[in-house]
Amino acid sequence: PLFVWFRGPLITIGLGVIMSGMGLGLAPDAFLRVSRQPGTVTVGLISQFLVMPTLAAAIAVVLQLPAPLAVGLILVGCCPGGTASNVVTLIAKGDVALSVVMTSISTVAAVVLTPRLTDVLASQYVPVDGWLLLLRVLQVVLVPVACGVLLKQGMPVLARRIEPVMPPVAVLVVVIIVASIVGSQRLLLIEQGPVLLLACVL
């Protein structure tokens, strides 16, 4: 109950704040550099939409998950990495520009690939609103990152003061978002928790 209030628009705003902070650590030439690495992006896409869904389906079979959990695990395996992957990349001092580009491309590709893969692997169709998904990408990833980059270019002194604070803020926001979702599904997690946790760890 301490965390379930953080939902809906607050999650979108929180993710936008995280992505703005990441934009502070990027320069426009970083994206130009990534655009010259099409092979890297291709490997990322193949891993995202071939390796992950296949592993999810295999784990569901091996653990003999109940149908709702099996479909849920497969659906997660068929979904793009999302904003959290960018946070982890930032904390790990990885290539944030590449991560942001991958998040954007894989999320747009998921409009077609996620329902198709889920249909093949889970034997059911999961409807996805492609235009809404694209709008979410713009809201949560592209626009905030662009604002951060522009702030760094236009007001570098302010950007240098804000940038060191953003990694811990990003971690805190992600923890609150996860806590909110876990809190809202408390009873289900207590009932199915051990096998679901094992499946997710695998």
GROMACS .gro file of C-alpha atoms in nm:
model
  202
    1PRO     CA    1   0.000   0.000   0.000
    2LEU     CA    2   0.294   0.238   0.045
    3PHE     CA    3   0.376   0.225  -0.326
    4VAL     CA    4   0.060   0.144  -0.524
    5TRP     CA    5  -0.029   0.514  -0.555
    6PHE     CA    6   0.258   0.553  -0.803
    7ARG     CA    7   0.082   0.444  -1.122
    8GLY     CA    8  -0.058   0.564  -1.453
    9PRO     CA    9   0.069   0.910  -1.556
   10LEU     CA   10   0.318   0.915  -1.267
   11ILE     CA   11   0.502   0.619  -1.419
   12THR     CA   12   0.519   0.795  -1.756
   13ILE     CA   13   0.650   1.114  -1.592
   14GLY     CA   14   0.905   0.917  -1.389
   15LEU     CA   15   1.038   0.741  -1.698
   16GLY     CA   16   1.054   1.076  -1.879
   17VAL     CA   17   1.265   1.222  -1.597
   18ILE     CA   18   1.501   0.925  -1.620
   19MET     CA   19   1.542   0.962  -1.996
   20SER     CA   20   1.599   1.339  -1.967
   21GLY     CA   21   1.883   1.268  -1.727
   22MET     CA   22   2.033   1.027  -1.976
   23GLY     CA   23   2.014   1.292  -2.244
   24LEU     CA   24   2.234   1.513  -2.026
   25GLY     CA   25   2.514   1.261  -2.066
   26LEU     CA   26   2.485   1.243  -2.444
   27ALA     CA   27   2.606   1.458  -2.730
   28PRO     CA   28   2.459   1.463  -3.083
   29ASP     CA   29   2.773   1.304  -3.226
   30ALA     CA   30   2.708   0.997  -3.007
   31PHE     CA   31   2.397   0.918  -3.214
   32LEU     CA   32   2.588   0.977  -3.536
   33ARG     CA   33   2.849   0.727  -3.416
   34VAL     CA   34   2.579   0.469  -3.341
   35SER     CA   35   2.425   0.521  -3.687
   36ARG     CA   36   2.756   0.404  -3.832
   37GLN     CA   37   2.720   0.070  -3.644
   38PRO     CA   38   2.425  -0.097  -3.820
   39GLY     CA   39   2.570  -0.440  -3.748
   40THR     CA   40   2.558  -0.379  -3.372
   41VAL     CA   41   2.194  -0.270  -3.385
   42THR     CA   42   2.109  -0.574  -3.600
   43VAL     CA   43   2.267  -0.812  -3.349
   44GLY     CA   44   2.067  -0.639  -3.074
   45LEU     CA   45   1.741  -0.679  -3.263
   46ILE     CA   46   1.806  -1.047  -3.336
   47SER     CA   47   1.886  -1.110  -2.970
   48GLN     CA   48   1.575  -0.921  -2.861
   49PHE     CA   49   1.323  -1.087  -3.091
   50LEU     CA   50   1.474  -1.435  -3.142
   51VAL     CA   51   1.681  -1.534  -2.838
   52MET     CA   52   1.454  -1.384  -2.570
   53PRO     CA   53   1.119  -1.525  -2.696
   54THR     CA   54   1.272  -1.869  -2.761
   55LEU     CA   55   1.422  -1.884  -2.411
   56ALA     CA   56   1.093  -1.773  -2.252
   57ALA     CA   57   0.897  -2.043  -2.436
   58ALA     CA   58   1.154  -2.310  -2.347
   59ILE     CA   59   1.154  -2.216  -1.978
   60ALA     CA   60   0.773  -2.224  -1.969
   61VAL     CA   61   0.779  -2.579  -2.109
   62VAL     CA   62   1.059  -2.705  -1.885
   63LEU     CA   63   0.899  -2.566  -1.566
   64GLN     CA   64   0.550  -2.674  -1.680
   65LEU     CA   65   0.410  -2.334  -1.590
   66PRO     CA   66   0.033  -2.292  -1.562
   67ALA     CA   67  -0.115  -2.142  -1.878
   68PRO     CA   68  -0.152  -1.782  -1.748
   69LEU     CA   69   0.207  -1.772  -1.621
   70ALA     CA   70   0.342  -1.937  -1.937
   71VAL     CA   71   0.168  -1.685  -2.163
   72GLY     CA   72   0.283  -1.398  -1.941
   73LEU     CA   73   0.646  -1.513  -1.947
   74ILE     CA   74   0.638  -1.557  -2.325
   75LEU     CA   75   0.481  -1.214  -2.368
   76VAL     CA   76   0.758  -1.057  -2.158
   77GLY     CA   77   1.015  -1.243  -2.368
   78CYS     CA   78   0.858  -1.100  -2.684
   79CYS     CA   79   0.858  -0.740  -2.556
   80PRO     CA   80   1.135  -0.485  -2.616
   81GLY     CA   81   1.381  -0.403  -2.339
   82GLY     CA   82   1.231  -0.068  -2.247
   83THR     CA   83   1.358   0.223  -2.043
   84ALA     CA   84   1.503   0.015  -1.759
   85SER     CA   85   1.772  -0.120  -1.994
   86ASN     CA   86   1.886   0.236  -2.056
   87VAL     CA   87   1.911   0.295  -1.679
   88VAL     CA   88   2.125  -0.016  -1.635
   89THR     CA   89   2.345   0.091  -1.925
   90LEU     CA   90   2.390   0.435  -1.769
   91ILE     CA   91   2.483   0.290  -1.428
   92ALA     CA   92   2.723   0.041  -1.590
   93LYS     CA   93   2.889   0.322  -1.788
   94GLY     CA   94   2.796   0.148  -2.111
   95ASP     CA   95   2.706   0.293  -2.449
   96VAL     CA   96   2.391   0.488  -2.355
   97ALA     CA   97   2.345   0.625  -2.707
   98LEU     CA   98   2.338   0.271  -2.847
   99SER     CA   99   2.097   0.163  -2.573
  100VAL     CA  100   1.858   0.452  -2.645
  101VAL     CA  101   1.867   0.380  -3.020
  102MET     CA  102   1.806   0.010  -2.953
  103THR     CA  103   1.514   0.090  -2.721
  104SER     CA  104   1.355   0.314  -2.984
  105ILE     CA  105   1.403   0.075  -3.277
  106SER     CA  106   1.300  -0.239  -3.088
  107THR     CA  107   0.991  -0.068  -2.944
  108VAL     CA  108   0.875   0.042  -3.289
  109ALA     CA  109   0.952  -0.305  -3.430
  110ALA     CA  110   0.753  -0.458  -3.143
  111VAL     CA  111   0.434  -0.310  -3.291
  112VAL     CA  112   0.452  -0.592  -3.546
  113LEU     CA  113   0.682  -0.849  -3.388
  114THR     CA  114   0.547  -0.873  -3.031
  115PRO     CA  115   0.192  -0.985  -3.117
  116ARG     CA  116   0.315  -1.211  -3.400
  117LEU     CA  117   0.577  -1.385  -3.183
  118THR     CA  118   0.334  -1.420  -2.893
  119ASP     CA  119   0.077  -1.569  -3.128
  120VAL     CA  120   0.327  -1.826  -3.257
  121LEU     CA  121   0.478  -1.919  -2.919
  122ALA     CA  122   0.171  -1.890  -2.694
  123SER     CA  123  -0.095  -1.991  -2.948
  124GLN     CA  124  -0.300  -1.680  -2.891
  125TYR     CA  125  -0.310  -1.329  -3.033
  126VAL     CA  126  -0.231  -1.034  -2.806
  127PRO     CA  127  -0.374  -0.709  -2.949
  128VAL     CA  128  -0.131  -0.416  -2.953
  129ASP     CA  129  -0.227  -0.056  -3.030
  130GLY     CA  130   0.059   0.035  -3.262
  131TRP     CA  131  -0.010   0.409  -3.269
  132LEU     CA  132  -0.035   0.425  -2.888
  133LEU     CA  133   0.292   0.232  -2.858
  134LEU     CA  134   0.462   0.472  -3.097
  135LEU     CA  135   0.325   0.768  -2.898
  136ARG     CA  136   0.465   0.617  -2.578
  137VAL     CA  137   0.809   0.586  -2.741
  138LEU     CA  138   0.799   0.954  -2.831
  139GLN     CA  139   0.677   1.055  -2.485
  140VAL     CA  140   0.900   0.838  -2.271
  141VAL     CA  141   1.219   0.797  -2.476
  142LEU     CA  142   1.281   1.028  -2.771
  143VAL     CA  143   1.141   1.363  -2.649
  144PRO     CA  144   1.295   1.350  -2.297
  145VAL     CA  145   1.634   1.240  -2.432
  146ALA     CA  146   1.626   1.522  -2.688
  147CYS     CA  147   1.541   1.772  -2.412
  148GLY     CA  148   1.837   1.650  -2.208
  149VAL     CA  149   2.072   1.677  -2.504
  150LEU     CA  150   1.945   2.029  -2.584
  151LEU     CA  151   1.984   2.134  -2.220
  152LYS     CA  152   2.342   2.009  -2.220
  153GLN     CA  153   2.418   2.201  -2.538
  154GLY     CA  154   2.231   2.520  -2.444
  155MET     CA  155   2.296   2.542  -2.068
  156PRO     CA  156   2.611   2.338  -2.003
  157VAL     CA  157   2.672   2.480  -1.653
  158LEU     CA  158   2.327   2.376  -1.531
  159ALA     CA  159   2.360   2.040  -1.706
  160ARG     CA  160   2.691   1.968  -1.529
  161ARG     CA  161   2.524   2.031  -1.193
  162ILE     CA  162   2.226   1.807  -1.265
  163GLU     CA  163   2.405   1.520  -1.439
  164PRO     CA  164   2.576   1.362  -1.132
  165VAL     CA  165   2.243   1.343  -0.948
  166MET     CA  166   2.059   1.159  -1.224
  167PRO     CA  167   2.192   0.799  -1.183
  168PRO     CA  168   2.073   0.765  -0.820
  169VAL     CA  169   1.745   0.940  -0.909
  170ALA     CA  170   1.700   0.694  -1.196
  171VAL     CA  171   1.756   0.396  -0.966
  172LEU     CA  172   1.508   0.535  -0.711
  173VAL     CA  173   1.238   0.593  -0.972
  174VAL     CA  174   1.279   0.243  -1.119
  175VAL     CA  175   1.256   0.091  -0.769
  176ILE     CA  176   0.937   0.287  -0.695
  177ILE     CA  177   0.782   0.179  -1.027
  178VAL     CA  178   0.863  -0.187  -0.964
  179ALA     CA  179   0.741  -0.160  -0.602
  180SER     CA  180   0.412  -0.013  -0.724
  181ILE     CA  181   0.353  -0.299  -0.967
  182VAL     CA  182   0.455  -0.564  -0.713
  183GLY     CA  183   0.229  -0.402  -0.451
  184SER     CA  184  -0.072  -0.403  -0.681
  185GLN     CA  185  -0.022  -0.776  -0.756
  186ARG     CA  186   0.064  -0.879  -0.400
  187LEU     CA  187  -0.185  -1.165  -0.355
  188LEU     CA  188  -0.105  -1.324  -0.691
  189LEU     CA  189   0.268  -1.304  -0.621
  190ILE     CA  190   0.226  -1.469  -0.281
  191GLU     CA  191   0.032  -1.753  -0.443
  192GLN     CA  192   0.253  -1.807  -0.750
  193GLY     CA  193   0.571  -1.633  -0.636
  194PRO     CA  194   0.834  -1.912  -0.610
  195VAL     CA  195   0.783  -2.069  -0.953
  196LEU     CA  196   0.737  -1.730  -1.118
  197LEU     CA  197   1.056  -1.598  -0.958
  198LEU     CA  198   1.247  -1.905  -1.075
  199ALA     CA  199   1.118  -1.860  -1.431
  200CYS     CA  200   1.211  -1.492  -1.438
  201VAL     CA  201   1.560  -1.553  -1.298
  202LEU     CA  202   1.621  -1.825  -1.558
   0.00000   0.00000   0.00000
